[in-house]
CSV table of C-alpha atoms and ligand atoms in Angstrom, one decimal:
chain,number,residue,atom,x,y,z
A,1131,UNK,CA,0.0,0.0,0.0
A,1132,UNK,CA,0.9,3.9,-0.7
A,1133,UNK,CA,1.8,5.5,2.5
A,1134,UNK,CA,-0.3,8.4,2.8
A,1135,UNK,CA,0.2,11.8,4.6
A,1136,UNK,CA,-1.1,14.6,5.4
A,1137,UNK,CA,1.0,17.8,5.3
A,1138,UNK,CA,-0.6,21.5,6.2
A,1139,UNK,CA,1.7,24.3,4.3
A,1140,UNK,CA,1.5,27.6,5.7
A,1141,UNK,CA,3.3,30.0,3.6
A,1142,UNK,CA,2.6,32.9,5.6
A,1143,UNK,CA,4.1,36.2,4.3
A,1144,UNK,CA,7.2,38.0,2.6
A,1145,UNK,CA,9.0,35.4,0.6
A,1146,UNK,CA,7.3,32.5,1.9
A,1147,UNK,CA,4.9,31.6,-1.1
A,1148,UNK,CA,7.5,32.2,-3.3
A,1149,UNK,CA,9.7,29.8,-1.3
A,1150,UNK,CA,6.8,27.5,-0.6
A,1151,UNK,CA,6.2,27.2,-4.3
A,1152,UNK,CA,9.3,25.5,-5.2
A,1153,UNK,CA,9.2,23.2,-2.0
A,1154,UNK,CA,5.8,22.2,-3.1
A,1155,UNK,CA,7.1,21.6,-6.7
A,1156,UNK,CA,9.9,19.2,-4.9
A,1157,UNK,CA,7.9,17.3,-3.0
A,1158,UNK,CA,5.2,16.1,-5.6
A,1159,UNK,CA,8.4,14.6,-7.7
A,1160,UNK,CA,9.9,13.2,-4.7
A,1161,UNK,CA,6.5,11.5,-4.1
A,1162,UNK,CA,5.8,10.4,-7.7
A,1163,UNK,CA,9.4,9.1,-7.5
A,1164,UNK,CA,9.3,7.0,-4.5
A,1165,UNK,CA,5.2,6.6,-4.3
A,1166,UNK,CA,4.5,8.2,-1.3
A,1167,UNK,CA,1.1,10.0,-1.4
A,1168,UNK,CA,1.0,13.3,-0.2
A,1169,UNK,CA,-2.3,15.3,0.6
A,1170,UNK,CA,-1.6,19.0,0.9
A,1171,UNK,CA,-3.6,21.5,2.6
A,1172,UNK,CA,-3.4,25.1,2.4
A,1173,UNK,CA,-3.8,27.7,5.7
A,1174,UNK,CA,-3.4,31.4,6.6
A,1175,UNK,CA,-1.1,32.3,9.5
A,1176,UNK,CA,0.4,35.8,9.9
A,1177,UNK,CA,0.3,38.7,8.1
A,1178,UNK,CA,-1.5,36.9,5.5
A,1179,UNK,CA,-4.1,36.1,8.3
A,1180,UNK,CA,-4.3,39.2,9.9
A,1181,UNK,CA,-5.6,40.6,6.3
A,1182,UNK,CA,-8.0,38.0,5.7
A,1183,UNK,CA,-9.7,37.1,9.0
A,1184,UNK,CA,-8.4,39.9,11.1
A,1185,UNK,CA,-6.2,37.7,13.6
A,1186,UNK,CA,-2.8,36.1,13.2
A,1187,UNK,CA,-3.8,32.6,13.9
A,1188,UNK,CA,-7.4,31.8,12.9
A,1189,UNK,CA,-8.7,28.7,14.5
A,1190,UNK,CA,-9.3,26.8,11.5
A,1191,UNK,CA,-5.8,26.9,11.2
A,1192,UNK,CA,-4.9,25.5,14.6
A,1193,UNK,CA,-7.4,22.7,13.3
A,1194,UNK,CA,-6.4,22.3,10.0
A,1195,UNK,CA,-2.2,21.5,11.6
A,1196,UNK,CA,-4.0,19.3,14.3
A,1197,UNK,CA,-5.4,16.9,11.8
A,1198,UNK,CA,-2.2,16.7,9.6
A,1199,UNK,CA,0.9,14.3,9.8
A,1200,UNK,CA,3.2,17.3,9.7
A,1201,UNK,CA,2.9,21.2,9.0
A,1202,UNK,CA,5.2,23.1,6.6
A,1203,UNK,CA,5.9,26.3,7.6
A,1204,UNK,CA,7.6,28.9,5.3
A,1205,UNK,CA,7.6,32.0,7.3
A,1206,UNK,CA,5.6,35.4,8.5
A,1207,UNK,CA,5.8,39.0,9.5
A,1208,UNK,CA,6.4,42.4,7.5
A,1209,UNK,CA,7.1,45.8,8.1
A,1210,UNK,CA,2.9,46.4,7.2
A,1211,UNK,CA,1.6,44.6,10.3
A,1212,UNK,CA,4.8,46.0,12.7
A,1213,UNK,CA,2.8,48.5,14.6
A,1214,UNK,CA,-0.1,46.3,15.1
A,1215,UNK,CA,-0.9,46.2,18.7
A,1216,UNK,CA,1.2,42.9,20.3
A,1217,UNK,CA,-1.6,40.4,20.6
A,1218,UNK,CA,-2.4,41.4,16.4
A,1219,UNK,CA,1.0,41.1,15.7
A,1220,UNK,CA,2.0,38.4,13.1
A,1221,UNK,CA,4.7,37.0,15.8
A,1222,UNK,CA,1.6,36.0,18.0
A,1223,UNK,CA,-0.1,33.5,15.4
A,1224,UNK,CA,3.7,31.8,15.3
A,1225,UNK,CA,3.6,32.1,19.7
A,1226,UNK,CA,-0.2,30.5,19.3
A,1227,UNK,CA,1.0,27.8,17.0
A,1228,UNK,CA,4.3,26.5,19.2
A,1229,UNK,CA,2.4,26.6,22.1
A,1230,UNK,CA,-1.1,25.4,20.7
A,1231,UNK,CA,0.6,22.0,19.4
A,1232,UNK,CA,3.0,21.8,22.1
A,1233,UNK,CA,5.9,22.0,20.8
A,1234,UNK,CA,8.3,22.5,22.8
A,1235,UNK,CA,11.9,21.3,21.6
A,1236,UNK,CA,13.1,23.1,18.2
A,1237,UNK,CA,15.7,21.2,16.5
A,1238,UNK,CA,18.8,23.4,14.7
A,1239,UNK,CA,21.1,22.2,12.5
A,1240,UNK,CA,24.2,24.5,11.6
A,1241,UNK,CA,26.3,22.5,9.5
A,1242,UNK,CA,29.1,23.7,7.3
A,1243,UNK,CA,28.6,22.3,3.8
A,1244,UNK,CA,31.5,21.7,1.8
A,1245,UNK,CA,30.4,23.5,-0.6
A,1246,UNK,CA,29.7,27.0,1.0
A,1247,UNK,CA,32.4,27.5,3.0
A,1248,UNK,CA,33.5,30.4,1.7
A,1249,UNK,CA,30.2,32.0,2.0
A,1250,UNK,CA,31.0,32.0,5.9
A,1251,UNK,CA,32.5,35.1,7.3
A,1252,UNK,CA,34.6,33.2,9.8
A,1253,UNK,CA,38.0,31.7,8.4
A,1254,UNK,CA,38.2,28.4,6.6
A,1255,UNK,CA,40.0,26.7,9.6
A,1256,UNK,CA,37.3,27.6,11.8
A,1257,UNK,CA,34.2,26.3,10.3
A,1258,UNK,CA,35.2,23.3,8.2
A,1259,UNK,CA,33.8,20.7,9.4
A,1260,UNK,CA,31.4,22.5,12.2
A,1261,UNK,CA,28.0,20.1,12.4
A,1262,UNK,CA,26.1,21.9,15.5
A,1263,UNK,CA,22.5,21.0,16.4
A,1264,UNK,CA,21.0,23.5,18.7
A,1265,UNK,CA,18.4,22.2,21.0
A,1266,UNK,CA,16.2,25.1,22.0
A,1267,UNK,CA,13.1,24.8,24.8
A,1268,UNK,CA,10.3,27.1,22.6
A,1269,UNK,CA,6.9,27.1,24.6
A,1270,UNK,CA,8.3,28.0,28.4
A,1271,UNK,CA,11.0,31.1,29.5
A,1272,UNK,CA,10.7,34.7,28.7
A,1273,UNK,CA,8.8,34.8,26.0
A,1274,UNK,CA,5.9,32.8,27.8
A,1275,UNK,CA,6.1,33.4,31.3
A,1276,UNK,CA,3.8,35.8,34.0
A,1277,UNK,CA,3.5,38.5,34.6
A,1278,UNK,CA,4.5,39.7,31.3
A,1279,UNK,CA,3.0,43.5,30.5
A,1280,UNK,CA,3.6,47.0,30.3
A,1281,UNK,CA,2.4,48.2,34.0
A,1282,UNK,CA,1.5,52.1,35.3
A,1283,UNK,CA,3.6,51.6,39.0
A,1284,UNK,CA,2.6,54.1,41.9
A,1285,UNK,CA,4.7,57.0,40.6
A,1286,UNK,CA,3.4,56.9,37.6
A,1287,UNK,CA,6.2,55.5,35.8
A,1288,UNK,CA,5.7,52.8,33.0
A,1289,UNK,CA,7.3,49.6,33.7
A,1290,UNK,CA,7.5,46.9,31.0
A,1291,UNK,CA,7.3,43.5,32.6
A,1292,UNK,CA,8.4,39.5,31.5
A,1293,UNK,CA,9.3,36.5,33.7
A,1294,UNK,CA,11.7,34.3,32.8
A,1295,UNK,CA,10.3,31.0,34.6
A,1296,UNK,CA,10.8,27.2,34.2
A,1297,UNK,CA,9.4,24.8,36.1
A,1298,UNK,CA,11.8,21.3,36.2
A,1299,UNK,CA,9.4,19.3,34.3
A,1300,UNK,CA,9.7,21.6,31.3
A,1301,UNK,CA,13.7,21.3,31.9
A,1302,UNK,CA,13.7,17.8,31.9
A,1303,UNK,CA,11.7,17.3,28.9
A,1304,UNK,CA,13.7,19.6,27.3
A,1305,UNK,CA,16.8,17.8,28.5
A,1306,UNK,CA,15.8,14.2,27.5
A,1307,UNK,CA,15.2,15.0,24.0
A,1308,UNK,CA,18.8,16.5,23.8
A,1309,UNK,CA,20.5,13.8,25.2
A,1310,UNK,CA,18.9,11.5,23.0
A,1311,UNK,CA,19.8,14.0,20.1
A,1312,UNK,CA,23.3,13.9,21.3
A,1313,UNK,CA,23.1,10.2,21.4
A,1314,UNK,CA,22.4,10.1,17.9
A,1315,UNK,CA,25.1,12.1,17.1
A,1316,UNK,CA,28.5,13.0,18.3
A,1317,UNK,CA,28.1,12.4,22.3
A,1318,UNK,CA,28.2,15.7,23.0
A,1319,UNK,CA,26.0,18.0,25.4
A,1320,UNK,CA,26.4,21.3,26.3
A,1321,UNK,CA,23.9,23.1,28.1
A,1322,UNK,CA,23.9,26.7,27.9
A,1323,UNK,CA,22.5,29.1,31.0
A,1324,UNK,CA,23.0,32.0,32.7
A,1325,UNK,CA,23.1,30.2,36.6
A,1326,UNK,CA,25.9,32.8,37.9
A,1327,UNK,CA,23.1,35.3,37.8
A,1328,UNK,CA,19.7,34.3,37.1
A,1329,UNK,CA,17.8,31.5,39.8
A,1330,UNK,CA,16.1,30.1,36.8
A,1331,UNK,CA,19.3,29.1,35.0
A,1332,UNK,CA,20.1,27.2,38.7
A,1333,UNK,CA,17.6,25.3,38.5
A,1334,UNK,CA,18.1,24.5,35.0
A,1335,UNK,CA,21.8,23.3,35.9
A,1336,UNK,CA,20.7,20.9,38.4
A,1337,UNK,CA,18.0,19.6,36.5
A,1338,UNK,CA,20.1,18.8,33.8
A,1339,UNK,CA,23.3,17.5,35.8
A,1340,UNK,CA,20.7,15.1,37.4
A,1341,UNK,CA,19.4,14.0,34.1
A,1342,UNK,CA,22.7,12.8,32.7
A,1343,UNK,CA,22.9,10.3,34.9
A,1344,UNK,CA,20.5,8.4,32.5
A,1345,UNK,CA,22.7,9.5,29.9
A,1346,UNK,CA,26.6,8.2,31.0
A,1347,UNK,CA,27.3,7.9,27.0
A,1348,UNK,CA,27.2,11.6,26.7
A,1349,UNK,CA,29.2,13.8,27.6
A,1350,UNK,CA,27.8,16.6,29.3
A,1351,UNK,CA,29.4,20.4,29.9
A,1352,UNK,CA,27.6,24.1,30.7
A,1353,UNK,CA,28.5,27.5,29.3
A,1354,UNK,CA,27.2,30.7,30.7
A,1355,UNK,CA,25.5,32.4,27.7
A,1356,UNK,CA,28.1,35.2,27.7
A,1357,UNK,CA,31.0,32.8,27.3
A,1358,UNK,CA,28.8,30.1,25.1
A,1359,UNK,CA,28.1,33.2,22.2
A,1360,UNK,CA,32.3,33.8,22.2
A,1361,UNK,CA,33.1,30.4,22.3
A,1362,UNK,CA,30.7,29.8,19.2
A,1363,UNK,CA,32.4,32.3,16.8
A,1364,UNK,CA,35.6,31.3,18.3
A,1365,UNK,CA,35.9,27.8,18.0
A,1366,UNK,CA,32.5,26.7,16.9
A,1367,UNK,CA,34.3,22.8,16.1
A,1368,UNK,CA,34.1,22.1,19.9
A,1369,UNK,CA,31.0,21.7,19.7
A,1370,UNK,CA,28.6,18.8,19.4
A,1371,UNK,CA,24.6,19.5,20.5
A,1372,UNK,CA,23.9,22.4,22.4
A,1373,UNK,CA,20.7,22.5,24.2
A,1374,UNK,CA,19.3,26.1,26.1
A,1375,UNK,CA,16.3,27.6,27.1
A,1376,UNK,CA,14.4,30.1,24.7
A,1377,UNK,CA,15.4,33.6,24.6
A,1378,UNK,CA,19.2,32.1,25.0
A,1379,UNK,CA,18.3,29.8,22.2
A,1380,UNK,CA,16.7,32.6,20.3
A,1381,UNK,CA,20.0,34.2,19.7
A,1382,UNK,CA,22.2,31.2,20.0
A,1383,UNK,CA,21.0,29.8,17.0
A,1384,UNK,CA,20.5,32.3,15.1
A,1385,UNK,CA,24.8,32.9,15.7
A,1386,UNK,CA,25.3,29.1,14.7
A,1387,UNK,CA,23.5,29.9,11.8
A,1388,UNK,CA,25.6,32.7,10.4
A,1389,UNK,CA,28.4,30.0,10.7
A,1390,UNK,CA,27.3,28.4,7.6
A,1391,UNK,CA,27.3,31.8,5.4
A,1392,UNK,CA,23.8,31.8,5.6
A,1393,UNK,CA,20.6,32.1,6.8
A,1394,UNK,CA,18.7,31.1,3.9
A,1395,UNK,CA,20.1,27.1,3.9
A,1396,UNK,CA,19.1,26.8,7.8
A,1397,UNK,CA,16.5,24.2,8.2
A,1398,UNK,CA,14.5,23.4,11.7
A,1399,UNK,CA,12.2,21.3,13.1
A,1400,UNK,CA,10.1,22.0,16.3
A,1401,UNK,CA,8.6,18.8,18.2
A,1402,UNK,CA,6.0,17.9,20.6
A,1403,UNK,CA,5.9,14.9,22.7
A,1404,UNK,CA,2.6,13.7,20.5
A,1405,UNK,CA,0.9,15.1,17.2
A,1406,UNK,CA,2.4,17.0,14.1
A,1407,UNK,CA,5.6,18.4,14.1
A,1408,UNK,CA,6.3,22.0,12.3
A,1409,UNK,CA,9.2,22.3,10.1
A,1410,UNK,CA,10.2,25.7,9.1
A,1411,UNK,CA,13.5,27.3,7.7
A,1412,UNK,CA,15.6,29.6,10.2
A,1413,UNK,CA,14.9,32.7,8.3
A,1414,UNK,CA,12.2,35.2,8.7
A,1415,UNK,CA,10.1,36.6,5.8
A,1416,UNK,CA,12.6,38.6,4.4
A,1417,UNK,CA,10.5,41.6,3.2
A,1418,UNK,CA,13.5,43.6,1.8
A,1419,UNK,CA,13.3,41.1,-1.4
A,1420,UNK,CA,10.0,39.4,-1.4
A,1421,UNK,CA,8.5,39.6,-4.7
A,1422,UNK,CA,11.9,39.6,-6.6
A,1423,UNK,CA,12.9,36.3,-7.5
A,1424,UNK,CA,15.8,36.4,-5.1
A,1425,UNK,CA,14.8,34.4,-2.0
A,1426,UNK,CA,17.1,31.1,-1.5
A,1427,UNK,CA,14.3,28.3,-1.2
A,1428,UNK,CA,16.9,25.5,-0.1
A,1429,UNK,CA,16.1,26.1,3.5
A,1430,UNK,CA,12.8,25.9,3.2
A,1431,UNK,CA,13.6,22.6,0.9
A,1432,UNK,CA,16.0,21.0,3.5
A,1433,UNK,CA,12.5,22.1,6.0
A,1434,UNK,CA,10.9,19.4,3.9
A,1435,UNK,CA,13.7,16.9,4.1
A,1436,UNK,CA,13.5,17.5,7.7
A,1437,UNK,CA,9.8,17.0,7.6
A,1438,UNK,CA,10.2,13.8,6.0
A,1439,UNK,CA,12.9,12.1,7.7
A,1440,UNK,CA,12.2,13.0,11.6
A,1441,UNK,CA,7.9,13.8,11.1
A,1442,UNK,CA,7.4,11.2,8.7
A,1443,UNK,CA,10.1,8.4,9.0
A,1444,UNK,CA,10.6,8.6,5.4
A,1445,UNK,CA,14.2,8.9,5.9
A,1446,UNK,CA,15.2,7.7,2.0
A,1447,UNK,CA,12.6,10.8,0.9
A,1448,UNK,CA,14.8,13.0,3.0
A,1449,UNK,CA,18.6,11.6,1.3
A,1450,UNK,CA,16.7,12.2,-2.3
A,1451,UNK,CA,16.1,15.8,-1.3
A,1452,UNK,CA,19.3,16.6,0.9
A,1453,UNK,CA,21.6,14.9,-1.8
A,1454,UNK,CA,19.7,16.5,-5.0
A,1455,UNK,CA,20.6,20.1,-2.7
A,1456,UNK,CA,24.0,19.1,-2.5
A,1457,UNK,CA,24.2,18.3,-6.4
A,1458,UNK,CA,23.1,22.0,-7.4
A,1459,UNK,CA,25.2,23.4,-5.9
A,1460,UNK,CA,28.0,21.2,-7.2
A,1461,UNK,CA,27.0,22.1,-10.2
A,1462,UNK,CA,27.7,26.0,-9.3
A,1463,UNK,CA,24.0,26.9,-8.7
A,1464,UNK,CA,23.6,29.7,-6.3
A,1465,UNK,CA,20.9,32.5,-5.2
A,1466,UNK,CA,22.7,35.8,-4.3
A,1467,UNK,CA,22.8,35.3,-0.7
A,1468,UNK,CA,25.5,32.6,-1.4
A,1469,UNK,CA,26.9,33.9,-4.6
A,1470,UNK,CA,30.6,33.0,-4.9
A,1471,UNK,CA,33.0,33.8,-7.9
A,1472,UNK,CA,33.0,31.7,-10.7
A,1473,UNK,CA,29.5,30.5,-9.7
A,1474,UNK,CA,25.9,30.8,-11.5
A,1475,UNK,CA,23.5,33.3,-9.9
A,1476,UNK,CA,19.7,32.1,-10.0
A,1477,UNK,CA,16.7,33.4,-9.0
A,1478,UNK,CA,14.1,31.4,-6.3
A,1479,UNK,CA,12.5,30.0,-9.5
A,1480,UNK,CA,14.9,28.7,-11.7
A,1481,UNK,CA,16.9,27.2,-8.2
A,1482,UNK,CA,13.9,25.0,-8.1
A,1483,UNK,CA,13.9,24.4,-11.6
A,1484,UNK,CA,17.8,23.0,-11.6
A,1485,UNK,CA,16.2,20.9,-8.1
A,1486,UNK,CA,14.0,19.4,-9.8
A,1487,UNK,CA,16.2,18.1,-12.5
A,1488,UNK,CA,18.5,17.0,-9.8
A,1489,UNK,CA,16.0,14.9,-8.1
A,1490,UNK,CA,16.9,11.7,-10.6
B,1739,LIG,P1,14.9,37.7,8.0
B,1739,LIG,O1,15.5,36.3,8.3
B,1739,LIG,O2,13.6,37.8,7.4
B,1739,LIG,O3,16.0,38.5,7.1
B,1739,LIG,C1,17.3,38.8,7.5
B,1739,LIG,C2,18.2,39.0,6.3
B,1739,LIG,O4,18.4,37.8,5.6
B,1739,LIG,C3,17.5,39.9,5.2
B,1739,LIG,O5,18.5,40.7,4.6
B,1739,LIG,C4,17.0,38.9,4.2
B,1739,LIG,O6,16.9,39.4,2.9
B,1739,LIG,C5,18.0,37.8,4.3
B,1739,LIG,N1,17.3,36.5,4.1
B,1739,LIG,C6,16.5,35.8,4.9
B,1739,LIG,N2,16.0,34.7,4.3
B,1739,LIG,C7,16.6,34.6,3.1
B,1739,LIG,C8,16.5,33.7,2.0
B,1739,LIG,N3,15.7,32.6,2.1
B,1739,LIG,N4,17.2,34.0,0.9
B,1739,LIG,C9,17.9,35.1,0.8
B,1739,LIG,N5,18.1,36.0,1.8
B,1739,LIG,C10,17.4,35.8,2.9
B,1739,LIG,O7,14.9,38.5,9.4
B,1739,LIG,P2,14.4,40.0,9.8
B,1739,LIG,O8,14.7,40.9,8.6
B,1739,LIG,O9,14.9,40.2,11.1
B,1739,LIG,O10,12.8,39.8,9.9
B,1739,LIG,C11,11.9,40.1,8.8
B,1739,LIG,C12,10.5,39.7,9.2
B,1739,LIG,O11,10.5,38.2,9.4
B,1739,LIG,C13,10.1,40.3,10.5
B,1739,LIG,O12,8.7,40.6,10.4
B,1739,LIG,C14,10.3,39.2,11.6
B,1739,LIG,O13,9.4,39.3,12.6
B,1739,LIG,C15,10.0,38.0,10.7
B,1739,LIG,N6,10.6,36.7,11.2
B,1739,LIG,C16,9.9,35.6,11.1
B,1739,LIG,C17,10.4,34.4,11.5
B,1739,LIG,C18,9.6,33.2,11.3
B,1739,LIG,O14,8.6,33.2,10.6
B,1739,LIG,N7,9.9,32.1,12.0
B,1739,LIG,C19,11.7,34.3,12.0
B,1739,LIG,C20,12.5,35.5,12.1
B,1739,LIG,C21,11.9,36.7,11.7
């Protein structure tokens, strides 16, 4: 029998149809090729729902991702819907989504391809070879915890409020599913807090030093924040899987990323402990060239690849996609984000066209 899924793509806003397009394109050959049968269904989140229904994440939405195998997510936001009160704001449908199917470990890879490594502001020596995977906790922290608010206080001052706040279930979920990642892959943990200064970050420590006692394969080690940032454009080959709370994550990853040149071949995948998983490139919308034919799609490509070998367990659907991305750009295919001398520039469209040809 045809295995049969369910996939719920929500291209959201700035380049995300256009990278969404070509993804879509990729995976109907990848199914033909390998007869898996994909149903695709179509739903509004951000910007692109804030103009049609009036709120970032209509409900239909949330319903629509419930009854799928897997969500697709390109990406959403703009500078039209930036002074939109916070609840309106594009960034909230995203928030809603995480935390409305539970996902609360995001998966980053930062790997240096071969390829690309000139494309990476560090020096050669320092990022050949880097494979990182960044465990980030995404539905507890700052970004979720009370009080949050902007508050009047006695003297009539204005005092913006958040709490960062985890309880130690939420660490040790968190925790087991980077061990296990680290298992999988080079042995090595480090956790990343900030327990010199914040209580929280304690906590987090001992919660996690308890936990790999489960875990004596892997090696475990802790960063403060501070340090872990300078170590990571220092000597980003010493590490392994990283695993961190949300707002450290936030900008943890997004450092790893740069690593690799760039932000548009950064793939991700956020899980819950049942139900869909979302898998989504690294980048935002990128409004400064939406509508231009320049966007790279890869990441949003390698999304899919993601999508089908940790959502799905189609893991021979994801070496089809992840080798034919490797094979452009042997071939000297590259959008202007990763433009190199000697190399051929293309447009969103035509890098999905060369894809597709790839995909033998
Ligand atoms: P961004 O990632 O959208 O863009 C940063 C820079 O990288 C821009 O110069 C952009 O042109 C470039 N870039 C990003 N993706 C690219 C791609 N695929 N190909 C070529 N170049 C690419 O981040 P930003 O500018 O800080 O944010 C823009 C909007 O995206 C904001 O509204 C923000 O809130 C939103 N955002 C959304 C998500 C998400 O959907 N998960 C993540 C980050 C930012």
């Amino acid at each position: 029998m045809t295995p049969s899924f369910r996939i719920t793509l929500l291209p959201g806003d700035g380049i995300g149809p256009e990278i969404m397009a070509v993804t879509l394109d990729v995976l109907k050959q990848v199914g033909s090729k390998l007869d898996l049968e994909f149903t695709f269904q179509e739903a509004l989140i951000g910007g692109a729902a804030i103009d049609a229904t009036g709120g970032p994440l209509p409900e239909e939405t949330l319903t629509t991702c419930r009854n799928s195998d897997a969500v697709l997510l390109a990406a959403i936001g703009g500078y039209k819907w930036d002074t939109l009160p916070r609840e309106l704001r594009p960034e909230t449908g995203l928030l809603g989504m995480r935390a409305g199917l539970g996902l609360f470990a995001n998966l980053r890879p930062a790997t240096i391809l071969p390829q690309l490594i000139d494309a990476s502001s560090l020096k050669r020596e320092v990022v050949e070879g880097v494979d990182i995977m960044v465990v980030r906790e995404l539905t507890g922290g700052i970004y979720f915890g009370q009080p949050k608010g902007v508050f009047t206080t006695e003297t009539g001052e204005q005092r913006g409020v958040n709490t960062m706040a985890y309880t130690d279930g939420e660490i040790d979920r968190i925790g087991r599913v980077a061990f296990e990642t680290a298992q999988k892959r080079g042995g090595k943990l480090c956790s990343v807090d900030k327990a010199n200064v914040l209580e929280v970050s304690q906590l987090w420590r001992d919660r996690i030093t308890a936990l790999s006692e489960d875990y004596s394969d892997v090696e475990l080690s802790h960063l403060y924040v501070d340090n872990a940032a300078m170590q990571l454009v220092r000597w980003p080959k010493q590490f392994d899987t990283i695993v961190t709370g949300n707002l450290f994550g936030d900008i943890l990853s997004d450092a790893a990323a740069m690593l690799t040149g760039s932000i548009g071949m950064l793939p991700s995948a956020s899980l819950g402990a049942e139900g869909p998983g979302v898998f989504e490139p690294v980048h935002g919308s990128a409004p400064d060239i939406a509508g231009q034919d320049k966007a790279n799609p890869l990441a949003q490509v390698l999304s899919a690849a993601m999508m089908l070998r940790y959502g799905l367990n189609q893991p021979q659907a994801a070496d089809l996609i992840e080798t034919s991305v490797l094979s452009v750009l042997d071939q000297g295919y590259r959008t202007g984000d990763i433009m190199a001398e000697g190399a051929t520039q293309v447009g969103c469209k035509a890098m999905g066209e060369v894809l597709l040809k790839a995909l033998v």
